[in-house]
Amino acid sequence: MKHALLSILLLSSLRLLAADREAPLISNVGARTTISLDGVWNTIVDPYETGLSSRFYENAKPKTKSDLIEYDFDHSPKLRVPGDWNSQRESLLFYEGPMWYQRYFSYQQKAHVRTFLYFGAANYLARVWLNGKRLGEHIGGYTPFNFEVTDQIAEGENSVVVEVDNTRRADGVPSIHTDWWNYGGLTRSVELIEVPETYITDYSIHLAENRHDIMEAWIQFAGAIYRGEATIEIPELGLIQNAEIDPRNGRASARFPVRAPHLWSAENPKLYRVVFSGQGDGVVDEVGFRTIETRATQILLNGKPIFLRGICLHEEAPFRGGRAFSEEDDRTLLTWAKELGANFVRLAHYPHNEAMVRLADQMGLLVWDEVPVYWEMDFQNPSTLENAKAQLRDVIVRDRNRAAVVLWSLSNETPISPARNAFLKSMAEYARQLDDTRLITSASDKAEHPDDQHAALNDPLGEYLDVIGLNEYIGWYGKYRPEDADKMQWAFAYSKPVIISEFGGGAPYGMHGDKDTRFTEEYQANLYQHQIGMLQRIPALAGMTPWILMDFRSPRRTLVGIQDYYNRKGVISDRGQRKQAFYVLQKFYRQKAGEGLTASSAK
Ligand code: GCB
């Protein structure tokens, strides 16, 4: 009886698994054999979600002239992939709800090859069918996912259907309220990936803790594992390192000495070609080597204190608007950050596209990577926590070999409560378990003002972090004027490095007036001036990322003639025009960079 029950349970869980073919995320897709499914897709806007009951995923056609089929992908309007739908069709600007995507592609089957269908990102919920069969679903709008399709993909013509739904949900990550546009759609590339039957899913290589002459690496294989060794090669360092593969879990790990590599830094973002191989598979990556740690209230890059001259960014496309997804978008944004004098970017408030992080690696910009645990959320809900953790895991899998990424940020401006504290504690532990080589942070805005000359951050979240992130809007929100910053003295409950992860104020480019007039460039520039003075009086200050590089769309910003559904706190407009505040910040960063040079040449 007991056995019968057990086998029923087992069978039903197997069936559940069979219905969802989401497979462990394959890292470094760019190094794989891929077939792009980007381009023009057929789309059906489905505000009442009738597509599920009407089985849009079958992509059926009437067989006789009397057949009733009330949808037709072939003659429906098109949308480009990658791309959000809101910026592609005027009628979709504010659309939130389900959208059906369909396209055909032809495929040639190959022996001993496994095929995966990969999505760079789909906001927010995606349900996927191939040739009418359900592959599964994925939640979370900014992280990649893949399904194995080896058994579903047909020789010749195939049809893939995806329902993408960006309805905001109280239990979602993020939840209902955000200060950014809820761009829906297949916002990043869709690809088929081909790998051998036994293949490398993921790997990691980095310098051992605070050592510049020892590396640690592992390679994870999937499929039937044969006894043998995996190999890691760094030709430029003359390194060939073998490691035994454990057949029980498909993992090979090694710790080994290296001839001191050129360390990765913002000034010299050196990347090495690294080859990971074994079991008949091989992947090549470009990897930088550096260490990152904290000592008291300092952040040390490669053992030396660094001041993070940063700026926040949304993943918003310059000039054309909408979600950024291309290397060209990314290069424009990061080039502006460099011009500002930055050595650091905060990629707010969710994982940006992979090309962005790779470009930061090449250009020498340190990165704060973040997941969209933002404002009020359903912190009591275990499935919300699981969702947040899955997003954190997937961005860590995607970016863990990028030297540029030095901080994992768990959250932004979440309201203090026992449930929230427990939620973020659990995320911090999970992040450390997945990657103990980086620093953990979070942005908090829960400062208190005992009087008009003192400010204190006592958020208990600080206990779980390596670096304290503080968002403060003195001179913009609340009762204080920009000049009040001059007398403000900050105190922090935890003796850890502090990054001022946001400050700022809004001004459309070209709006002028005196420095006391809201929404003028003069007001914004004056605010920056007084902020810079105040921040320099914080002894634990290790960096700053003002809000924000470029103006971005926000449904909350309705002020006509000034905001017009844009958050105007950019130091650059969405058309690329530099505001006065850009030059105030640039001047400060140039001076800071100069100080850094004198300090290191004095050594
Ligand atoms: C914040 C949020 C950010 C907003 C910004 C603002 O504190 O973290 O997402 O966009 O303020 O402009 O109010």
XYZ file of C-alpha atoms and ligand atoms in Angstrom:
616
model
C 0.000 0.000 0.000
C 2.741 2.359 1.099
C 4.748 1.426 -1.997
C 1.788 1.941 -4.304
C 1.285 5.391 -2.828
C 4.962 6.184 -3.206
C 5.051 5.142 -6.836
C 1.927 7.184 -7.589
C 3.611 10.180 -5.978
C 6.784 9.534 -7.937
C 4.905 9.095 -11.195
C 2.948 12.280 -10.737
C 6.080 14.249 -9.924
C 7.765 12.803 -13.020
C 4.769 13.866 -15.055
C 5.056 17.350 -13.616
C 8.699 17.406 -14.637
C 7.815 16.177 -18.113
C 5.363 19.043 -18.512
C 8.078 21.576 -17.760
C 11.261 21.173 -19.712
C 13.021 24.229 -18.304
C 16.597 23.007 -18.089
C 19.554 24.286 -16.048
C 20.621 27.570 -17.543
C 23.393 27.256 -20.121
C 25.974 29.937 -19.471
C 27.918 31.824 -22.146
C 25.475 31.163 -24.956
C 27.511 33.451 -27.193
C 30.256 30.807 -27.326
C 27.850 28.089 -28.537
C 26.543 27.007 -31.904
C 23.300 28.942 -32.114
C 20.526 29.553 -34.607
C 18.922 32.950 -34.148
C 15.133 33.175 -33.925
C 15.294 36.962 -33.752
C 13.415 38.944 -36.348
C 9.780 39.488 -37.100
C 7.202 37.432 -35.163
C 3.440 37.244 -35.649
C 1.592 38.614 -32.649
C -1.905 38.663 -31.177
C -2.873 41.128 -28.455
C -5.060 39.174 -26.056
C -6.331 41.446 -23.241
C -8.841 38.847 -21.946
C -6.440 35.908 -22.307
C -8.771 33.892 -24.493
C -5.734 32.398 -26.192
C -5.360 29.771 -23.492
C -8.889 28.376 -23.788
C -8.901 28.854 -27.579
C -5.549 27.031 -27.799
C -3.653 29.645 -29.763
C -0.563 27.538 -29.126
C -1.793 24.966 -31.634
C -1.517 27.557 -34.413
C -4.423 25.724 -36.055
C -5.809 26.464 -39.528
C -9.339 25.763 -40.771
C -9.298 22.451 -42.657
C -12.632 22.938 -44.352
C -14.494 26.062 -45.284
C -16.948 25.530 -42.424
C -14.287 25.153 -39.677
C -14.398 27.809 -36.960
C -11.018 29.060 -35.799
C -11.095 32.523 -34.294
C -7.438 33.490 -34.517
C -4.880 33.618 -37.280
C -1.227 34.218 -36.570
C -0.256 34.299 -40.244
C -2.261 37.452 -40.911
C -1.751 39.143 -37.547
C 0.373 42.242 -36.971
C 4.089 41.733 -36.444
C 6.549 42.723 -33.736
C 10.307 42.662 -33.783
C 12.229 40.367 -31.469
C 14.196 41.342 -29.490
C 12.139 44.323 -28.465
C 9.425 45.473 -26.101
C 5.967 45.857 -27.616
C 5.247 49.240 -25.970
C 7.759 51.183 -28.043
C 6.965 49.380 -31.313
C 3.292 50.229 -31.762
C 1.606 53.385 -30.528
C -1.538 51.559 -29.403
C 0.622 49.382 -27.143
C 2.383 52.175 -25.273
C 0.476 51.511 -22.030
C -0.557 47.920 -22.764
C -0.188 45.455 -19.891
C -1.481 41.934 -20.313
C -0.999 38.819 -22.415
C 0.510 38.939 -25.900
C 0.911 35.911 -28.130
C 4.017 35.545 -30.290
C 4.442 33.000 -33.062
C 7.018 32.274 -35.699
C 8.066 29.462 -38.030
C 11.610 28.265 -38.428
C 13.200 25.422 -40.260
C 15.568 23.007 -38.572
C 17.885 20.275 -39.664
C 18.319 17.504 -37.137
C 21.825 16.358 -36.286
C 22.999 13.121 -34.702
C 24.340 13.290 -31.125
C 23.273 16.877 -30.670
C 20.998 18.234 -27.961
C 18.975 21.298 -28.813
C 17.739 23.986 -26.432
C 15.380 26.884 -26.976
C 16.878 29.909 -25.211
C 15.296 33.229 -24.266
C 17.502 36.140 -23.174
C 14.476 37.551 -21.305
C 10.684 37.781 -21.551
C 8.790 40.196 -19.341
C 7.145 38.958 -17.121
C 5.632 35.523 -17.449
C 6.284 33.361 -20.496
C 4.541 30.144 -21.532
C 6.189 28.307 -24.396
C 4.963 25.712 -26.909
C 6.821 24.061 -29.743
C 4.751 22.457 -32.493
C 1.691 22.573 -30.232
C 3.421 20.836 -27.285
C 3.917 22.745 -24.075
C 7.544 23.176 -23.033
C 6.846 25.008 -19.792
C 6.724 28.456 -18.298
C 9.096 30.966 -16.790
C 8.538 33.790 -14.327
C 10.765 36.863 -14.086
C 11.289 39.483 -16.751
C 15.025 40.101 -16.800
C 16.819 36.782 -16.619
C 17.516 34.152 -19.287
C 15.938 30.685 -19.430
C 16.089 27.652 -21.700
C 14.076 24.523 -22.469
C 15.456 21.342 -23.908
C 13.687 20.613 -27.231
C 15.768 17.714 -28.565
C 12.701 15.432 -28.629
C 10.167 18.055 -29.750
C 11.990 19.778 -32.568
C 11.029 18.529 -36.040
C 13.063 18.068 -39.193
C 12.007 20.881 -41.537
C 9.347 23.373 -40.484
C 8.602 24.134 -36.835
C 6.263 26.576 -35.152
C 7.032 28.153 -31.794
C 4.364 29.989 -29.811
C 5.036 32.085 -26.708
C 2.491 33.791 -24.522
C 4.177 36.721 -22.778
C 2.211 38.401 -20.001
C 3.438 41.565 -18.270
C 0.446 41.933 -15.930
C 1.765 43.342 -12.647
C 1.171 41.063 -9.678
C 1.075 41.733 -5.950
C 3.150 38.604 -5.305
C 5.549 39.315 -8.197
C 9.218 40.346 -8.286
C 8.954 43.270 -8.832
C 5.481 43.830 -7.433
C 2.760 46.305 -8.481
C 4.602 49.623 -8.132
C 7.789 50.574 -9.908
C 9.192 53.861 -11.116
C 10.035 52.440 -14.542
C 8.095 51.371 -17.592
C 6.710 47.863 -17.497
C 7.985 47.040 -20.980
C 6.407 43.750 -22.076
C 7.548 41.256 -24.653
C 10.414 39.145 -25.841
C 12.810 41.888 -24.897
C 16.040 39.985 -25.581
C 17.201 37.498 -28.209
C 15.638 34.082 -28.792
C 17.961 31.346 -29.985
C 18.339 27.645 -30.540
C 21.478 26.278 -28.920
C 23.156 23.069 -30.029
C 25.435 21.176 -27.665
C 26.886 17.643 -27.562
C 25.020 14.905 -25.659
C 27.233 15.508 -22.645
C 27.938 19.208 -22.364
C 29.231 21.994 -20.144
C 26.319 23.857 -18.562
C 28.303 26.244 -16.429
C 31.769 27.020 -15.076
C 33.595 29.394 -12.835
C 37.164 30.665 -12.670
C 38.532 33.320 -10.358
C 41.462 34.201 -8.110
C 41.396 32.558 -4.704
C 40.474 34.834 -1.822
C 42.966 37.698 -1.657
C 45.550 35.733 -3.638
C 46.975 36.849 -6.952
C 48.875 33.638 -7.628
C 46.239 30.958 -6.968
C 43.073 30.293 -8.929
C 39.976 28.285 -8.194
C 37.829 26.863 -10.951
C 35.068 24.371 -11.578
C 33.255 23.022 -14.601
C 29.753 21.559 -14.453
C 28.762 18.905 -16.991
C 25.278 17.570 -17.782
C 24.305 14.343 -19.525
C 25.851 10.882 -19.219
C 29.161 11.423 -17.425
C 32.177 9.264 -18.254
C 35.190 8.921 -16.000
C 37.872 11.341 -17.019
C 39.300 14.767 -16.657
C 38.237 18.254 -17.544
C 40.787 20.813 -18.685
C 41.168 24.536 -18.141
C 43.609 26.363 -20.400
C 44.809 29.938 -20.365
C 47.214 30.002 -23.317
C 48.580 33.492 -22.576
C 49.633 32.372 -19.095
C 50.947 29.047 -20.375
C 48.447 27.308 -18.130
C 46.942 23.869 -18.711
C 45.186 22.487 -15.652
C 43.382 19.158 -15.452
C 40.731 18.217 -12.906
C 39.039 14.874 -12.260
C 35.298 14.860 -13.048
C 33.189 13.419 -10.259
C 30.806 11.047 -12.111
C 28.210 11.361 -9.320
C 27.513 15.039 -9.911
C 29.307 15.846 -13.165
C 31.549 18.439 -11.570
C 35.301 18.960 -11.844
C 36.968 21.380 -9.414
C 40.526 22.556 -9.004
C 42.661 25.003 -7.048
C 46.025 25.696 -8.638
C 48.934 28.150 -8.766
C 49.245 30.579 -11.691
C 51.973 32.816 -12.992
C 50.744 36.197 -11.735
C 48.199 37.448 -14.288
C 47.776 41.138 -15.137
C 45.004 42.039 -12.770
C 41.750 43.404 -14.186
C 41.032 47.019 -13.226
C 39.128 49.993 -14.608
C 42.400 51.440 -15.956
C 43.588 48.144 -17.425
C 40.618 45.836 -18.068
C 42.755 42.921 -19.166
C 40.821 39.817 -20.264
C 42.354 36.409 -20.899
C 41.122 33.759 -23.292
C 40.139 30.744 -21.194
C 39.207 27.353 -22.660
C 37.076 24.941 -20.627
C 36.824 21.408 -22.017
C 36.000 17.796 -21.246
C 33.674 14.946 -22.231
C 33.947 16.014 -25.863
C 32.652 19.556 -25.249
C 34.511 22.859 -25.079
C 33.669 26.501 -24.351
C 35.850 29.574 -24.754
C 35.415 32.716 -22.688
C 37.244 36.004 -22.088
C 37.845 36.381 -18.376
C 39.479 39.034 -16.215
C 41.115 38.279 -12.875
C 40.911 40.544 -9.845
C 40.098 40.409 -6.169
C 37.459 42.419 -4.363
C 37.077 42.669 -0.604
C 36.315 45.098 2.177
C 38.551 46.221 5.017
C 36.719 48.174 7.714
C 34.988 50.949 5.725
C 37.046 50.566 2.549
C 36.495 48.593 -0.637
C 39.695 47.047 -1.965
C 40.169 46.130 -5.606
C 43.249 43.947 -6.039
C 44.215 44.749 -2.463
C 44.111 48.553 -2.897
C 41.403 50.972 -1.748
C 39.207 52.181 -4.578
C 36.689 55.013 -4.716
C 33.740 54.009 -6.893
C 32.931 56.951 -9.138
C 29.619 55.641 -10.333
C 26.306 56.404 -11.951
C 22.972 54.553 -12.014
C 21.521 53.296 -15.297
C 18.190 51.897 -16.400
C 18.156 49.507 -19.349
C 16.604 52.148 -21.551
C 17.653 52.718 -25.155
C 19.159 56.111 -25.930
C 17.593 58.055 -28.830
C 15.028 55.482 -30.000
C 13.546 54.759 -26.518
C 12.230 51.460 -25.203
C 14.173 48.618 -23.607
C 17.824 48.592 -24.558
C 19.019 45.261 -25.893
C 21.742 45.806 -28.464
C 25.464 46.208 -28.103
C 25.078 49.586 -29.761
C 22.646 50.765 -27.034
C 24.960 49.426 -24.363
C 28.051 51.017 -25.890
C 26.391 54.430 -26.095
C 25.370 54.311 -22.424
C 28.701 53.037 -21.141
C 30.641 55.515 -23.286
C 28.627 58.319 -21.664
C 29.412 56.893 -18.233
C 33.119 56.895 -19.127
C 32.908 60.450 -20.406
C 31.409 61.420 -17.063
C 34.564 60.088 -15.444
C 32.942 56.992 -13.981
C 34.739 53.767 -13.131
C 31.545 52.116 -11.854
C 27.917 51.628 -12.918
C 24.888 50.570 -10.928
C 22.692 48.570 -13.304
C 19.372 49.372 -11.645
C 16.885 47.831 -10.752
C 17.022 44.415 -12.410
C 19.553 42.425 -14.445
C 20.403 44.280 -17.670
C 21.259 42.345 -20.833
C 24.357 40.157 -20.848
C 26.113 42.188 -23.568
C 26.043 45.198 -21.225
C 27.954 43.360 -18.536
C 30.425 41.925 -21.046
C 31.015 45.385 -22.443
C 31.658 46.748 -18.948
C 34.237 43.965 -18.598
C 35.953 45.142 -21.796
C 35.664 48.876 -21.156
C 36.790 48.782 -17.534
C 33.672 49.718 -15.596
C 32.955 47.984 -12.310
C 29.360 46.801 -12.018
C 26.655 46.645 -9.355
C 24.216 43.927 -10.555
C 20.726 44.001 -9.024
C 17.517 41.958 -8.828
C 14.070 43.632 -8.864
C 13.186 43.268 -5.195
C 11.807 46.790 -5.103
C 9.634 48.822 -2.704
C 6.602 47.074 -1.196
C 6.456 43.337 -1.922
C 4.722 40.228 -0.629
C 7.543 39.473 1.815
C 5.463 36.914 3.740
C 4.922 34.779 0.667
C 7.326 31.823 0.303
C 6.777 31.660 -3.469
C 7.758 35.346 -3.808
C 11.005 34.541 -1.999
C 11.573 31.559 -4.260
C 10.957 33.746 -7.299
C 13.434 36.389 -6.068
C 16.016 33.696 -5.373
C 15.567 32.143 -8.819
C 16.193 35.546 -10.430
C 19.266 36.040 -8.252
C 20.542 32.568 -9.134
C 20.082 33.104 -12.854
C 21.898 36.426 -12.945
C 24.725 34.910 -10.912
C 24.960 31.971 -13.324
C 24.982 34.389 -16.253
C 27.501 36.911 -14.898
C 29.718 35.110 -12.412
C 32.723 35.042 -14.741
C 32.671 38.774 -15.328
C 35.442 40.532 -13.424
C 33.517 43.792 -13.782
C 30.752 42.565 -11.486
C 31.861 43.281 -7.931
C 28.526 43.650 -6.125
C 25.326 41.621 -6.055
C 22.503 43.859 -4.905
C 19.560 42.120 -3.294
C 17.009 44.907 -3.163
C 16.061 48.564 -3.421
C 14.147 50.672 -0.874
C 12.160 47.908 0.783
C 10.113 48.887 3.869
C 11.550 47.577 7.147
C 9.529 44.781 8.773
C 10.380 41.418 10.349
C 9.134 39.616 7.205
C 11.240 41.801 4.905
C 14.320 41.422 7.093
C 13.972 37.628 7.064
C 13.378 37.639 3.295
C 16.540 39.622 2.589
C 18.603 37.675 5.110
C 17.644 34.511 3.277
C 18.591 36.095 -0.059
C 21.946 37.250 1.297
C 22.722 33.727 2.497
C 21.706 32.309 -0.864
C 23.890 34.794 -2.757
C 26.903 33.869 -0.629
C 26.237 30.192 -1.123
C 26.147 30.674 -4.919
C 29.112 33.044 -5.067
C 31.328 33.784 -2.103
C 33.816 35.789 -4.183
C 31.839 39.014 -4.420
C 30.365 41.623 -2.117
C 26.708 41.770 -1.178
C 24.817 45.040 -1.008
C 21.314 46.567 -1.058
C 20.010 50.101 -1.410
C 18.092 51.405 1.593
C 16.274 54.722 1.894
C 15.262 54.327 5.523
C 17.242 57.202 6.970
C 16.095 59.073 10.062
C 16.608 62.748 10.846
C 16.759 63.324 14.609
C 17.223 67.014 13.802
C 17.975 69.163 10.764
C 21.696 68.661 10.990
C 21.833 64.927 11.515
C 20.854 61.925 9.479
C 21.233 58.277 10.400
C 20.790 54.981 8.632
C 19.934 52.222 11.079
C 18.292 49.746 8.715
C 18.826 46.269 10.287
C 19.388 44.906 6.782
C 22.925 46.294 7.113
C 23.848 43.304 9.237
C 23.685 40.922 6.246
C 25.587 43.131 3.806
C 29.247 43.784 3.018
C 28.557 47.237 1.626
C 25.781 49.612 2.724
C 23.831 51.268 -0.091
C 22.021 54.491 0.822
C 19.490 56.294 -1.364
C 18.820 59.799 -0.109
C 17.057 62.694 -1.802
C 17.974 65.683 0.358
C 17.061 68.723 -1.692
C 14.436 66.948 -3.763
C 11.939 64.903 -1.728
C 10.945 65.913 1.795
C 11.383 69.199 3.560
C 15.044 69.901 2.890
C 16.468 72.348 0.366
C 19.640 71.465 -1.574
C 21.589 73.879 0.713
C 20.496 71.973 3.829
C 22.949 69.271 2.790
C 25.789 71.619 3.802
C 25.126 71.082 7.501
C 23.938 67.491 7.398
C 26.129 64.971 9.206
C 25.555 61.284 8.477
C 25.881 58.342 10.840
C 25.631 54.644 10.000
C 24.725 51.799 12.346
C 27.219 49.407 10.766
C 30.881 50.082 10.334
C 31.048 49.017 6.689
C 31.820 50.791 3.417
C 28.995 53.061 2.234
C 27.936 53.700 -1.337
C 25.461 56.530 -1.853
C 23.459 54.515 -4.325
C 21.075 57.368 -5.274
C 20.612 61.097 -4.995
C 19.348 63.540 -7.578
C 16.621 65.769 -8.886
C 14.696 66.235 -12.115
C 15.150 68.732 -14.938
C 14.231 68.438 -18.586
C 17.182 69.387 -20.777
C 16.983 73.035 -21.788
C 14.644 74.175 -19.000
C 16.354 77.146 -17.364
C 15.695 79.425 -14.420
C 17.347 80.289 -11.129
C 18.744 77.622 -8.840
C 15.667 77.712 -6.597
C 13.236 76.910 -9.377
C 12.223 73.246 -9.525
C 12.789 71.298 -12.690
C 15.419 73.654 -14.015
C 18.896 72.535 -14.975
C 20.181 75.155 -12.532
C 18.256 73.577 -9.636
C 19.571 70.132 -10.520
C 23.179 71.359 -10.893
C 22.983 73.237 -7.582
C 21.628 70.127 -5.868
C 24.585 68.115 -7.200
C 26.990 70.767 -5.963
C 25.662 70.643 -2.389
C 25.367 66.854 -2.400
C 29.005 66.467 -3.401
C 30.038 68.674 -0.495
C 27.953 66.656 1.967
C 29.047 63.232 0.764
C 32.709 64.071 1.141
C 32.097 64.495 4.871
C 31.063 60.831 5.237
C 34.164 58.992 6.496
C 32.882 55.577 5.355
C 32.121 56.784 1.823
C 33.515 54.241 -0.660
C 31.570 55.310 -3.714
C 28.484 56.900 -5.187
C 26.022 56.334 -8.011
C 23.792 59.390 -8.461
C 20.353 58.893 -9.974
C 20.685 58.674 -13.014
C 22.708 58.712 -16.263
C 19.816 59.213 -18.696
C 16.138 60.230 -18.490
C 13.844 57.195 -18.672
C 10.169 56.452 -19.143
C 8.008 56.118 -16.066
C 4.215 55.828 -15.903
C 4.289 57.631 -12.534
C 5.750 60.860 -13.926
C 2.738 62.625 -15.382
C 3.585 66.328 -15.067
C 2.662 67.756 -18.426
C 5.258 69.745 -20.334
C 7.996 68.714 -17.893
C 7.872 65.002 -17.273
C 5.427 63.725 -19.900
C 5.839 60.197 -18.535
C 9.600 60.496 -18.176
C 11.620 60.557 -15.012
C 13.840 63.559 -15.756
C 16.551 62.928 -13.188
C 19.050 62.009 -15.890
C 22.236 64.047 -16.144
C 21.785 63.358 -19.864
C 18.446 63.542 -21.696
C 17.031 60.574 -23.600
C 18.232 62.421 -26.740
C 21.813 62.465 -25.504
C 21.969 66.135 -24.403
C 24.201 66.777 -21.382
C 22.602 68.862 -18.637
C 24.537 71.212 -16.346
C 24.610 68.589 -13.581
C 26.566 66.293 -15.907
C 29.443 68.772 -15.898
C 29.276 69.314 -12.116
C 29.634 65.585 -11.567
C 32.248 65.217 -14.291
C 34.401 67.877 -12.649
C 34.200 66.103 -9.292
C 34.983 62.704 -10.805
C 37.964 64.055 -12.721
C 39.302 65.526 -9.518
C 38.699 62.230 -7.662
C 40.393 60.264 -10.427
C 43.352 62.634 -10.200
C 43.588 62.100 -6.430
C 43.564 58.344 -7.039
C 46.509 58.717 -9.419
C 48.535 60.823 -6.992
C 47.804 58.378 -4.177
C 48.976 55.367 -6.158
C 52.037 57.106 -7.660
C 53.041 58.267 -4.174
C 53.305 54.622 -3.076
C 14.192 56.094 -5.873
C 14.098 54.805 -6.560
C 14.186 54.949 -8.060
C 13.356 56.143 -8.485
C 13.940 57.379 -7.867
C 13.128 58.651 -8.169
O 14.436 56.206 -4.712
O 15.032 53.860 -6.114
O 13.755 53.769 -8.666
O 13.259 56.257 -9.854
O 13.968 57.254 -6.488
O 13.345 59.248 -9.194
O 12.288 59.001 -7.348
